[in-house]
């Protein structure tokens, strides 16, 4: 009885604590991409809960019906051959469950990789999101501005994030707007989102990438198109230009606050896409490694000019 009372007390305390918890961000979507993923999560949870309910119900029924105390002392159960139909049933049911979950997962994954339905006719706002130890750089080539550790964008317009890294692999994640996607040093990944509600949303790195991992959070602010245009104009009127030495200093600094610039690093340090793919290698502090060629422009590096020894040394160094 004492054990039952203790368990009841612990369960009651857990319920009290849970009543103070905020709603999980992934289950409070503010855009069509996150809404699709939230629906898949809820569907999967309900499916698994139903399976557990059936299993535990059968478990209790079997324990109750065939408990030892109910049978006579000299009772000996008859020998029963296996049931063909029961075996077919418990093999078929798991196959159906896995098939249904697979179809739902594949369809939802395909849907979130595209521009959300209903926004296909709009031109997406392209934002390059690059990580470095341990910060986020957001470049707006359309507006010619750049921010660090925060990103602003208009509501009800498709946003195309192009993700890459100046160091270790990170994972770009805004839970209320979209699922996570990796940012890597030698390629660009694309993440499509739409924010249908104004608000400030938490963004973070969801992939452990070193001692500063916990500080890689940023604010994603969704605002009306008119407020967004006002913000862009204000940046162009007040912010300073981002130079290559300033950008190199940013890469070398582990932690910085929010920064705003009237130009982007893409002009002198382009993203690793197209002809530049494979040349954005991350260094010790997230900076680009020069491999003994400090003044060479990585966007025009020609590996064919390197002999086998240099190529081997470069690969070993990276």
PDB file of C-alpha atoms in Angstrom:
ATOM      1  CA  UNK A   1       0.000   0.000   0.000  1.00  0.00           C
ATOM      2  CA  UNK A   2       2.861   2.356   0.826  1.00  0.00           C
ATOM      3  CA  UNK A   3       4.354   1.783  -2.618  1.00  0.00           C
ATOM      4  CA  UNK A   4       1.018   2.499  -4.332  1.00  0.00           C
ATOM      5  CA  UNK A   5       0.635   5.692  -2.302  1.00  0.00           C
ATOM      6  CA  UNK A   6       4.126   6.844  -3.267  1.00  0.00           C
ATOM      7  CA  UNK A   7       3.502   6.182  -6.955  1.00  0.00           C
ATOM      8  CA  UNK A   8       0.198   8.071  -6.784  1.00  0.00           C
ATOM      9  CA  UNK A   9       1.920  11.039  -5.149  1.00  0.00           C
ATOM     10  CA  UNK A  10       4.658  11.100  -7.790  1.00  0.00           C
ATOM     11  CA  UNK A  11       2.098  10.888 -10.598  1.00  0.00           C
ATOM     12  CA  UNK A  12       0.055  13.748  -9.088  1.00  0.00           C
ATOM     13  CA  UNK A  13       3.177  15.901  -8.744  1.00  0.00           C
ATOM     14  CA  UNK A  14       4.068  15.217 -12.383  1.00  0.00           C
ATOM     15  CA  UNK A  15       0.616  16.328 -13.510  1.00  0.00           C
ATOM     16  CA  UNK A  16       0.942  19.561 -11.525  1.00  0.00           C
ATOM     17  CA  UNK A  17       4.342  20.300 -13.075  1.00  0.00           C
ATOM     18  CA  UNK A  18       3.125  19.573 -16.604  1.00  0.00           C
ATOM     19  CA  UNK A  19       0.246  22.029 -16.281  1.00  0.00           C
ATOM     20  CA  UNK A  20       2.826  24.822 -16.122  1.00  0.00           C
ATOM     21  CA  UNK A  21       4.631  23.804 -19.314  1.00  0.00           C
ATOM     22  CA  UNK A  22       4.227  25.886 -22.445  1.00  0.00           C
ATOM     23  CA  UNK A  23       2.977  24.264 -25.615  1.00  0.00           C
ATOM     24  CA  UNK A  24       5.715  22.497 -27.527  1.00  0.00           C
ATOM     25  CA  UNK A  25       6.987  24.702 -30.341  1.00  0.00           C
ATOM     26  CA  UNK A  26       6.839  21.902 -32.924  1.00  0.00           C
ATOM     27  CA  UNK A  27       3.152  21.386 -32.097  1.00  0.00           C
ATOM     28  CA  UNK A  28       2.377  25.110 -32.371  1.00  0.00           C
ATOM     29  CA  UNK A  29       3.089  25.746 -36.084  1.00  0.00           C
ATOM     30  CA  UNK A  30       2.938  29.220 -37.618  1.00  0.00           C
ATOM     31  CA  UNK A  31       3.390  28.213 -41.250  1.00  0.00           C
ATOM     32  CA  UNK A  32       2.312  25.510 -43.740  1.00  0.00           C
ATOM     33  CA  UNK A  33       5.621  23.598 -43.625  1.00  0.00           C
ATOM     34  CA  UNK A  34       5.618  23.296 -39.832  1.00  0.00           C
ATOM     35  CA  UNK A  35       1.889  22.511 -39.918  1.00  0.00           C
ATOM     36  CA  UNK A  36       2.490  19.537 -42.229  1.00  0.00           C
ATOM     37  CA  UNK A  37       5.231  18.226 -39.958  1.00  0.00           C
ATOM     38  CA  UNK A  38       3.111  18.777 -36.849  1.00  0.00           C
ATOM     39  CA  UNK A  39       0.258  16.768 -38.376  1.00  0.00           C
ATOM     40  CA  UNK A  40       2.646  13.891 -39.147  1.00  0.00           C
ATOM     41  CA  UNK A  41       3.968  13.932 -35.573  1.00  0.00           C
ATOM     42  CA  UNK A  42       0.459  13.903 -34.086  1.00  0.00           C
ATOM     43  CA  UNK A  43      -0.679  11.139 -36.467  1.00  0.00           C
ATOM     44  CA  UNK A  44       2.354   9.020 -35.528  1.00  0.00           C
ATOM     45  CA  UNK A  45       1.761   9.560 -31.805  1.00  0.00           C
ATOM     46  CA  UNK A  46      -1.926   8.582 -32.075  1.00  0.00           C
ATOM     47  CA  UNK A  47      -1.030   5.506 -34.119  1.00  0.00           C
ATOM     48  CA  UNK A  48       1.513   4.355 -31.569  1.00  0.00           C
ATOM     49  CA  UNK A  49      -0.847   5.148 -28.684  1.00  0.00           C
ATOM     50  CA  UNK A  50      -3.567   2.986 -30.293  1.00  0.00           C
ATOM     51  CA  UNK A  51      -1.101   0.123 -30.740  1.00  0.00           C
ATOM     52  CA  UNK A  52      -0.062   0.353 -27.078  1.00  0.00           C
ATOM     53  CA  UNK A  53      -3.696   0.441 -25.990  1.00  0.00           C
ATOM     54  CA  UNK A  54      -4.478  -2.758 -27.912  1.00  0.00           C
ATOM     55  CA  UNK A  55      -1.325  -4.507 -26.687  1.00  0.00           C
ATOM     56  CA  UNK A  56      -1.863  -3.599 -23.028  1.00  0.00           C
ATOM     57  CA  UNK A  57      -5.553  -4.530 -23.204  1.00  0.00           C
ATOM     58  CA  UNK A  58      -4.702  -7.973 -24.585  1.00  0.00           C
ATOM     59  CA  UNK A  59      -1.901  -8.303 -22.027  1.00  0.00           C
ATOM     60  CA  UNK A  60      -4.242  -7.633 -19.086  1.00  0.00           C
ATOM     61  CA  UNK A  61      -6.910  -9.912 -20.552  1.00  0.00           C
ATOM     62  CA  UNK A  62      -4.476 -12.814 -20.936  1.00  0.00           C
ATOM     63  CA  UNK A  63      -3.052 -12.342 -17.448  1.00  0.00           C
ATOM     64  CA  UNK A  64      -6.530 -12.298 -15.956  1.00  0.00           C
ATOM     65  CA  UNK A  65      -7.986 -15.210 -17.920  1.00  0.00           C
ATOM     66  CA  UNK A  66      -5.043 -17.577 -17.625  1.00  0.00           C
ATOM     67  CA  UNK A  67      -3.714 -16.713 -14.181  1.00  0.00           C
ATOM     68  CA  UNK A  68      -2.514 -19.767 -12.225  1.00  0.00           C
ATOM     69  CA  UNK A  69      -4.835 -19.318  -9.230  1.00  0.00           C
ATOM     70  CA  UNK A  70      -7.942 -19.847 -11.372  1.00  0.00           C
ATOM     71  CA  UNK A  71      -7.057 -23.337 -12.610  1.00  0.00           C
ATOM     72  CA  UNK A  72      -7.457 -26.526 -10.580  1.00  0.00           C
ATOM     73  CA  UNK A  73      -4.257 -27.892  -8.995  1.00  0.00           C
ATOM     74  CA  UNK A  74      -4.261 -30.941 -11.281  1.00  0.00           C
ATOM     75  CA  UNK A  75      -5.125 -28.949 -14.426  1.00  0.00           C
ATOM     76  CA  UNK A  76      -2.968 -29.731 -17.439  1.00  0.00           C
ATOM     77  CA  UNK A  77      -3.522 -27.552 -20.535  1.00  0.00           C
ATOM     78  CA  UNK A  78      -4.245 -29.451 -23.748  1.00  0.00           C
ATOM     79  CA  UNK A  79      -1.734 -29.537 -26.537  1.00  0.00           C
ATOM     80  CA  UNK A  80      -2.853 -27.073 -29.226  1.00  0.00           C
ATOM     81  CA  UNK A  81      -1.377 -26.730 -32.679  1.00  0.00           C
ATOM     82  CA  UNK A  82      -0.627 -23.220 -33.977  1.00  0.00           C
ATOM     83  CA  UNK A  83      -3.400 -21.249 -35.638  1.00  0.00           C
ATOM     84  CA  UNK A  84      -2.666 -20.353 -39.255  1.00  0.00           C
ATOM     85  CA  UNK A  85      -5.063 -17.410 -39.220  1.00  0.00           C
ATOM     86  CA  UNK A  86      -3.665 -15.965 -35.995  1.00  0.00           C
ATOM     87  CA  UNK A  87      -0.161 -16.106 -37.420  1.00  0.00           C
ATOM     88  CA  UNK A  88      -1.303 -14.391 -40.619  1.00  0.00           C
ATOM     89  CA  UNK A  89      -3.071 -11.729 -38.536  1.00  0.00           C
ATOM     90  CA  UNK A  90      -0.113 -10.768 -36.329  1.00  0.00           C
ATOM     91  CA  UNK A  91       2.199 -10.677 -39.331  1.00  0.00           C
ATOM     92  CA  UNK A  92      -0.175  -8.667 -41.538  1.00  0.00           C
ATOM     93  CA  UNK A  93      -1.062  -5.987 -38.975  1.00  0.00           C
ATOM     94  CA  UNK A  94       2.546  -4.747 -38.445  1.00  0.00           C
ATOM     95  CA  UNK A  95       3.091  -4.711 -42.214  1.00  0.00           C
ATOM     96  CA  UNK A  96      -0.002  -2.522 -42.668  1.00  0.00           C
ATOM     97  CA  UNK A  97       1.098  -0.176 -39.875  1.00  0.00           C
ATOM     98  CA  UNK A  98       4.601   0.245 -41.304  1.00  0.00           C
ATOM     99  CA  UNK A  99       3.206   0.730 -44.826  1.00  0.00           C
ATOM    100  CA  UNK A 100       0.787   3.460 -43.694  1.00  0.00           C
ATOM    101  CA  UNK A 101       3.470   5.313 -41.719  1.00  0.00           C
ATOM    102  CA  UNK A 102       5.876   5.010 -44.650  1.00  0.00           C
ATOM    103  CA  UNK A 103       3.397   6.484 -47.131  1.00  0.00           C
ATOM    104  CA  UNK A 104       2.579   9.375 -44.776  1.00  0.00           C
ATOM    105  CA  UNK A 105       6.276  10.071 -44.150  1.00  0.00           C
ATOM    106  CA  UNK A 106       7.271   9.988 -47.838  1.00  0.00           C
ATOM    107  CA  UNK A 107       4.379  12.225 -48.910  1.00  0.00           C
ATOM    108  CA  UNK A 108       5.001  14.778 -46.144  1.00  0.00           C
ATOM    109  CA  UNK A 109       8.764  14.804 -46.787  1.00  0.00           C
ATOM    110  CA  UNK A 110       8.163  15.454 -50.483  1.00  0.00           C
ATOM    111  CA  UNK A 111       5.680  18.233 -49.656  1.00  0.00           C
ATOM    112  CA  UNK A 112       7.997  20.162 -47.312  1.00  0.00           C
ATOM    113  CA  UNK A 113      10.863  20.071 -49.814  1.00  0.00           C
ATOM    114  CA  UNK A 114       8.827  22.198 -52.234  1.00  0.00           C
ATOM    115  CA  UNK A 115       7.470  25.723 -52.037  1.00  0.00           C
ATOM    116  CA  UNK A 116       4.321  25.422 -49.867  1.00  0.00           C
ATOM    117  CA  UNK A 117       1.073  24.884 -51.720  1.00  0.00           C
ATOM    118  CA  UNK A 118      -0.650  28.136 -52.607  1.00  0.00           C
ATOM    119  CA  UNK A 119       2.587  30.153 -52.794  1.00  0.00           C
ATOM    120  CA  UNK A 120       4.054  28.660 -55.971  1.00  0.00           C
ATOM    121  CA  UNK A 121       3.279  31.779 -58.052  1.00  0.00           C
ATOM    122  CA  UNK A 122       5.229  34.121 -55.759  1.00  0.00           C
ATOM    123  CA  UNK A 123       8.913  34.912 -56.116  1.00  0.00           C
ATOM    124  CA  UNK A 124      10.719  33.573 -53.045  1.00  0.00           C
ATOM    125  CA  UNK A 125      12.937  35.786 -50.934  1.00  0.00           C
ATOM    126  CA  UNK A 126      16.389  34.166 -51.008  1.00  0.00           C
ATOM    127  CA  UNK A 127      18.378  34.344 -47.769  1.00  0.00           C
ATOM    128  CA  UNK A 128      21.772  32.686 -47.381  1.00  0.00           C
ATOM    129  CA  UNK A 129      22.181  31.316 -43.852  1.00  0.00           C
ATOM    130  CA  UNK A 130      25.792  30.447 -43.057  1.00  0.00           C
ATOM    131  CA  UNK A 131      27.007  29.172 -39.707  1.00  0.00           C
ATOM    132  CA  UNK A 132      30.408  29.674 -38.128  1.00  0.00           C
ATOM    133  CA  UNK A 133      31.649  28.817 -34.659  1.00  0.00           C
ATOM    134  CA  UNK A 134      29.308  29.798 -33.040  1.00  0.00           C
ATOM    135  CA  UNK A 135      27.078  32.234 -34.836  1.00  0.00           C
ATOM    136  CA  UNK A 136      24.752  32.631 -37.849  1.00  0.00           C
ATOM    137  CA  UNK A 137      25.292  34.933 -40.838  1.00  0.00           C
ATOM    138  CA  UNK A 138      22.220  35.876 -42.904  1.00  0.00           C
ATOM    139  CA  UNK A 139      22.866  37.385 -46.339  1.00  0.00           C
ATOM    140  CA  UNK A 140      20.106  39.045 -48.385  1.00  0.00           C
ATOM    141  CA  UNK A 141      21.442  39.274 -51.977  1.00  0.00           C
ATOM    142  CA  UNK A 142      18.191  40.856 -53.199  1.00  0.00           C
ATOM    143  CA  UNK A 143      18.442  43.729 -50.698  1.00  0.00           C
ATOM    144  CA  UNK A 144      22.234  43.807 -50.434  1.00  0.00           C
ATOM    145  CA  UNK A 145      22.280  43.592 -46.633  1.00  0.00           C
ATOM    146  CA  UNK A 146      23.539  41.112 -44.049  1.00  0.00           C
ATOM    147  CA  UNK A 147      22.700  40.348 -40.421  1.00  0.00           C
ATOM    148  CA  UNK A 148      24.358  38.248 -37.749  1.00  0.00           C
ATOM    149  CA  UNK A 149      22.441  36.197 -35.162  1.00  0.00           C
ATOM    150  CA  UNK A 150      19.007  37.419 -36.268  1.00  0.00           C
ATOM    151  CA  UNK A 151      16.922  37.210 -39.424  1.00  0.00           C
ATOM    152  CA  UNK A 152      13.871  39.222 -40.507  1.00  0.00           C
ATOM    153  CA  UNK A 153      11.483  38.317 -43.315  1.00  0.00           C
ATOM    154  CA  UNK A 154       7.971  39.214 -44.531  1.00  0.00           C
ATOM    155  CA  UNK A 155       4.876  37.159 -43.789  1.00  0.00           C
ATOM    156  CA  UNK A 156       2.877  35.299 -46.443  1.00  0.00           C
ATOM    157  CA  UNK A 157       5.803  35.146 -48.849  1.00  0.00           C
ATOM    158  CA  UNK A 158       7.916  32.049 -49.578  1.00  0.00           C
ATOM    159  CA  UNK A 159      11.381  32.263 -48.040  1.00  0.00           C
ATOM    160  CA  UNK A 160      14.187  30.188 -49.529  1.00  0.00           C
ATOM    161  CA  UNK A 161      17.008  29.650 -47.061  1.00  0.00           C
ATOM    162  CA  UNK A 162      20.258  28.475 -48.638  1.00  0.00           C
ATOM    163  CA  UNK A 163      22.271  26.800 -45.911  1.00  0.00           C
ATOM    164  CA  UNK A 164      25.995  26.198 -45.607  1.00  0.00           C
ATOM    165  CA  UNK A 165      28.743  26.367 -43.000  1.00  0.00           C
ATOM    166  CA  UNK A 166      32.164  27.942 -42.510  1.00  0.00           C
ATOM    167  CA  UNK A 167      33.105  25.255 -40.012  1.00  0.00           C
ATOM    168  CA  UNK A 168      31.644  22.077 -38.603  1.00  0.00           C
ATOM    169  CA  UNK A 169      28.275  20.664 -39.677  1.00  0.00           C
ATOM    170  CA  UNK A 170      25.364  22.479 -38.046  1.00  0.00           C
ATOM    171  CA  UNK A 171      21.609  22.145 -38.322  1.00  0.00           C
ATOM    172  CA  UNK A 172      19.345  25.118 -39.075  1.00  0.00           C
ATOM    173  CA  UNK A 173      16.026  24.887 -37.232  1.00  0.00           C
ATOM    174  CA  UNK A 174      13.089  27.225 -36.613  1.00  0.00           C
ATOM    175  CA  UNK A 175      10.649  24.793 -34.896  1.00  0.00           C
ATOM    176  CA  UNK A 176       7.469  26.821 -35.448  1.00  0.00           C
ATOM    177  CA  UNK A 177       8.159  27.362 -39.155  1.00  0.00           C
ATOM    178  CA  UNK A 178      10.022  24.287 -40.452  1.00  0.00           C
ATOM    179  CA  UNK A 179      12.001  21.217 -39.528  1.00  0.00           C
ATOM    180  CA  UNK A 180      15.779  21.156 -39.266  1.00  0.00           C
ATOM    181  CA  UNK A 181      18.159  20.860 -42.189  1.00  0.00           C
ATOM    182  CA  UNK A 182      21.943  20.491 -42.180  1.00  0.00           C
ATOM    183  CA  UNK A 183      24.392  23.241 -43.108  1.00  0.00           C
ATOM    184  CA  UNK A 184      27.708  21.864 -44.436  1.00  0.00           C
ATOM    185  CA  UNK A 185      30.933  23.440 -45.618  1.00  0.00           C
ATOM    186  CA  UNK A 186      31.125  22.182 -49.214  1.00  0.00           C
ATOM    187  CA  UNK A 187      27.532  22.366 -50.402  1.00  0.00           C
ATOM    188  CA  UNK A 188      24.324  24.365 -50.113  1.00  0.00           C
ATOM    189  CA  UNK A 189      21.079  22.878 -48.803  1.00  0.00           C
ATOM    190  CA  UNK A 190      17.752  24.595 -49.461  1.00  0.00           C
ATOM    191  CA  UNK A 191      14.960  25.040 -46.931  1.00  0.00           C
ATOM    192  CA  UNK A 192      11.598  26.519 -47.984  1.00  0.00           C
ATOM    193  CA  UNK A 193       9.334  28.167 -45.405  1.00  0.00           C
ATOM    194  CA  UNK A 194       6.382  30.546 -45.192  1.00  0.00           C
ATOM    195  CA  UNK A 195       5.419  32.463 -42.057  1.00  0.00           C
ATOM    196  CA  UNK A 196       1.669  33.062 -42.020  1.00  0.00           C
ATOM    197  CA  UNK A 197       1.643  34.963 -38.723  1.00  0.00           C
ATOM    198  CA  UNK A 198       3.668  37.892 -37.440  1.00  0.00           C
ATOM    199  CA  UNK A 199       5.859  37.102 -34.488  1.00  0.00           C
ATOM    200  CA  UNK A 200       9.270  36.412 -33.059  1.00  0.00           C
ATOM    201  CA  UNK A 201      10.321  32.786 -33.339  1.00  0.00           C
ATOM    202  CA  UNK A 202      13.296  31.020 -31.836  1.00  0.00           C
ATOM    203  CA  UNK A 203      15.875  29.606 -34.209  1.00  0.00           C
ATOM    204  CA  UNK A 204      18.754  27.387 -33.214  1.00  0.00           C
ATOM    205  CA  UNK A 205      21.411  24.892 -34.206  1.00  0.00           C
ATOM    206  CA  UNK A 206      20.007  21.440 -33.448  1.00  0.00           C
ATOM    207  CA  UNK A 207      23.232  19.567 -34.221  1.00  0.00           C
ATOM    208  CA  UNK A 208      25.915  19.431 -31.520  1.00  0.00           C
ATOM    209  CA  UNK A 209      28.950  21.224 -32.976  1.00  0.00           C
ATOM    210  CA  UNK A 210      31.258  21.986 -30.080  1.00  0.00           C
ATOM    211  CA  UNK A 211      31.557  23.914 -26.844  1.00  0.00           C
ATOM    212  CA  UNK A 212      29.646  26.970 -28.133  1.00  0.00           C
ATOM    213  CA  UNK A 213      26.707  24.907 -29.386  1.00  0.00           C
ATOM    214  CA  UNK A 214      24.329  26.185 -26.684  1.00  0.00           C
ATOM    215  CA  UNK A 215      24.873  29.792 -27.798  1.00  0.00           C
ATOM    216  CA  UNK A 216      23.868  29.219 -31.424  1.00  0.00           C
ATOM    217  CA  UNK A 217      20.358  30.612 -31.064  1.00  0.00           C
ATOM    218  CA  UNK A 218      18.929  33.398 -33.186  1.00  0.00           C
ATOM    219  CA  UNK A 219      15.695  35.350 -33.515  1.00  0.00           C
ATOM    220  CA  UNK A 220      13.545  34.831 -36.604  1.00  0.00           C
ATOM    221  CA  UNK A 221      11.204  37.809 -36.854  1.00  0.00           C
ATOM    222  CA  UNK A 222       8.239  37.579 -39.228  1.00  0.00           C
ATOM    223  CA  UNK A 223       6.764  40.987 -40.062  1.00  0.00           C
ATOM    224  CA  UNK A 224       4.294  42.425 -42.527  1.00  0.00           C
ATOM    225  CA  UNK A 225       5.703  43.260 -45.991  1.00  0.00           C
ATOM    226  CA  UNK A 226       5.411  47.012 -45.306  1.00  0.00           C
ATOM    227  CA  UNK A 227       7.292  46.733 -41.991  1.00  0.00           C
ATOM    228  CA  UNK A 228       9.900  44.566 -43.684  1.00  0.00           C
ATOM    229  CA  UNK A 229      10.462  47.205 -46.391  1.00  0.00           C
ATOM    230  CA  UNK A 230      10.808  49.855 -43.680  1.00  0.00           C
ATOM    231  CA  UNK A 231      13.384  47.727 -41.873  1.00  0.00           C
ATOM    232  CA  UNK A 232      15.413  47.218 -45.063  1.00  0.00           C
ATOM    233  CA  UNK A 233      15.405  50.966 -45.735  1.00  0.00           C
ATOM    234  CA  UNK A 234      16.491  51.670 -42.167  1.00  0.00           C
ATOM    235  CA  UNK A 235      19.385  49.218 -42.462  1.00  0.00           C
ATOM    236  CA  UNK A 236      20.593  50.796 -45.696  1.00  0.00           C
ATOM    237  CA  UNK A 237      20.416  54.269 -44.118  1.00  0.00           C
ATOM    238  CA  UNK A 238      22.142  53.481 -40.823  1.00  0.00           C
ATOM    239  CA  UNK A 239      24.300  50.338 -41.017  1.00  0.00           C
ATOM    240  CA  UNK A 240      27.928  50.174 -42.066  1.00  0.00           C
ATOM    241  CA  UNK A 241      29.404  48.214 -44.973  1.00  0.00           C
ATOM    242  CA  UNK A 242      30.714  44.676 -44.425  1.00  0.00           C
ATOM    243  CA  UNK A 243      34.320  44.495 -45.582  1.00  0.00           C
ATOM    244  CA  UNK A 244      36.406  41.369 -46.053  1.00  0.00           C
ATOM    245  CA  UNK A 245      38.689  42.119 -43.056  1.00  0.00           C
ATOM    246  CA  UNK A 246      35.615  42.727 -40.886  1.00  0.00           C
ATOM    247  CA  UNK A 247      34.083  39.458 -42.047  1.00  0.00           C
ATOM    248  CA  UNK A 248      37.303  37.536 -41.359  1.00  0.00           C
ATOM    249  CA  UNK A 249      37.317  39.038 -37.873  1.00  0.00           C
ATOM    250  CA  UNK A 250      33.721  37.882 -37.378  1.00  0.00           C
ATOM    251  CA  UNK A 251      34.672  34.344 -38.383  1.00  0.00           C
ATOM    252  CA  UNK A 252      37.562  34.290 -35.925  1.00  0.00           C
ATOM    253  CA  UNK A 253      35.462  35.597 -33.017  1.00  0.00           C
ATOM    254  CA  UNK A 254      33.675  32.792 -31.179  1.00  0.00           C
ATOM    255  CA  UNK A 255      30.671  34.725 -29.839  1.00  0.00           C
ATOM    256  CA  UNK A 256      29.250  38.018 -31.077  1.00  0.00           C
ATOM    257  CA  UNK A 257      25.986  39.868 -30.599  1.00  0.00           C
ATOM    258  CA  UNK A 258      23.522  41.005 -33.247  1.00  0.00           C
ATOM    259  CA  UNK A 259      25.202  42.745 -36.189  1.00  0.00           C
ATOM    260  CA  UNK A 260      23.812  44.509 -39.266  1.00  0.00           C
ATOM    261  CA  UNK A 261      25.581  45.516 -42.496  1.00  0.00           C
ATOM    262  CA  UNK A 262      24.695  47.199 -45.789  1.00  0.00           C
ATOM    263  CA  UNK A 263      26.551  44.646 -47.919  1.00  0.00           C
ATOM    264  CA  UNK A 264      27.042  40.879 -47.883  1.00  0.00           C
ATOM    265  CA  UNK A 265      30.059  38.590 -47.677  1.00  0.00           C
ATOM    266  CA  UNK A 266      28.885  36.840 -50.858  1.00  0.00           C
ATOM    267  CA  UNK A 267      30.801  39.345 -52.996  1.00  0.00           C
ATOM    268  CA  UNK A 268      34.208  38.235 -51.698  1.00  0.00           C
ATOM    269  CA  UNK A 269      33.368  34.881 -50.066  1.00  0.00           C
ATOM    270  CA  UNK A 270      30.659  33.261 -52.242  1.00  0.00           C
ATOM    271  CA  UNK A 271      28.548  30.344 -51.110  1.00  0.00           C
ATOM    272  CA  UNK A 272      29.741  26.826 -52.104  1.00  0.00           C
ATOM    273  CA  UNK A 273      27.300  26.342 -54.968  1.00  0.00           C
ATOM    274  CA  UNK A 274      27.894  25.934 -58.681  1.00  0.00           C
ATOM    275  CA  UNK A 275      31.511  26.673 -59.581  1.00  0.00           C
ATOM    276  CA  UNK A 276      32.298  27.498 -55.942  1.00  0.00           C
ATOM    277  CA  UNK A 277      31.224  24.116 -54.575  1.00  0.00           C
ATOM    278  CA  UNK A 278      33.967  22.398 -52.651  1.00  0.00           C
ATOM    279  CA  UNK A 279      36.005  25.541 -51.882  1.00  0.00           C
ATOM    280  CA  UNK A 280      34.357  26.718 -48.659  1.00  0.00           C
ATOM    281  CA  UNK A 281      36.391  24.625 -46.234  1.00  0.00           C
ATOM    282  CA  UNK A 282      35.997  25.525 -42.588  1.00  0.00           C
ATOM    283  CA  UNK A 283      39.048  26.285 -40.490  1.00  0.00           C
ATOM    284  CA  UNK A 284      39.750  25.921 -36.785  1.00  0.00           C
ATOM    285  CA  UNK A 285      37.682  28.955 -35.829  1.00  0.00           C
ATOM    286  CA  UNK A 286      35.164  28.683 -38.642  1.00  0.00           C
ATOM    287  CA  UNK A 287      37.329  30.744 -41.015  1.00  0.00           C
ATOM    288  CA  UNK A 288      38.182  29.588 -44.520  1.00  0.00           C
ATOM    289  CA  UNK A 289      41.524  27.773 -44.705  1.00  0.00           C
ATOM    290  CA  UNK A 290      44.023  29.017 -47.234  1.00  0.00           C
ATOM    291  CA  UNK A 291      46.213  25.853 -47.380  1.00  0.00           C
ATOM    292  CA  UNK A 292      49.402  27.846 -47.624  1.00  0.00           C
ATOM    293  CA  UNK A 293      48.003  30.217 -50.250  1.00  0.00           C
ATOM    294  CA  UNK A 294      46.854  33.149 -48.123  1.00  0.00           C
ATOM    295  CA  UNK A 295      46.105  35.539 -50.949  1.00  0.00           C
ATOM    296  CA  UNK A 296      44.358  33.142 -53.351  1.00  0.00           C
ATOM    297  CA  UNK A 297      40.709  33.794 -54.161  1.00  0.00           C
ATOM    298  CA  UNK A 298      38.813  30.576 -53.378  1.00  0.00           C
ATOM    299  CA  UNK A 299      36.202  31.320 -56.016  1.00  0.00           C
ATOM    300  CA  UNK A 300      38.855  31.006 -58.750  1.00  0.00           C
ATOM    301  CA  UNK A 301      41.016  28.224 -57.295  1.00  0.00           C
ATOM    302  CA  UNK A 302      42.047  25.720 -59.970  1.00  0.00           C
ATOM    303  CA  UNK A 303      42.879  22.330 -58.489  1.00  0.00           C
ATOM    304  CA  UNK A 304      44.339  21.208 -61.805  1.00  0.00           C
ATOM    305  CA  UNK A 305      47.378  23.468 -61.136  1.00  0.00           C
ATOM    306  CA  UNK A 306      48.215  21.565 -57.948  1.00  0.00           C
ATOM    307  CA  UNK A 307      50.551  18.605 -58.093  1.00  0.00           C
ATOM    308  CA  UNK A 308      49.766  15.333 -56.364  1.00  0.00           C
ATOM    309  CA  UNK A 309      51.798  16.228 -53.258  1.00  0.00           C
ATOM    310  CA  UNK A 310      49.960  19.525 -52.773  1.00  0.00           C
ATOM    311  CA  UNK A 311      46.590  17.829 -53.327  1.00  0.00           C
ATOM    312  CA  UNK A 312      47.381  15.141 -50.738  1.00  0.00           C
ATOM    313  CA  UNK A 313      48.567  17.735 -48.212  1.00  0.00           C
ATOM    314  CA  UNK A 314      45.416  19.817 -48.780  1.00  0.00           C
ATOM    315  CA  UNK A 315      43.102  16.822 -48.270  1.00  0.00           C
ATOM    316  CA  UNK A 316      44.956  15.725 -45.146  1.00  0.00           C
ATOM    317  CA  UNK A 317      44.800  19.234 -43.725  1.00  0.00           C
ATOM    318  CA  UNK A 318      41.007  19.353 -44.190  1.00  0.00           C
TER     319      UNK A 318
END
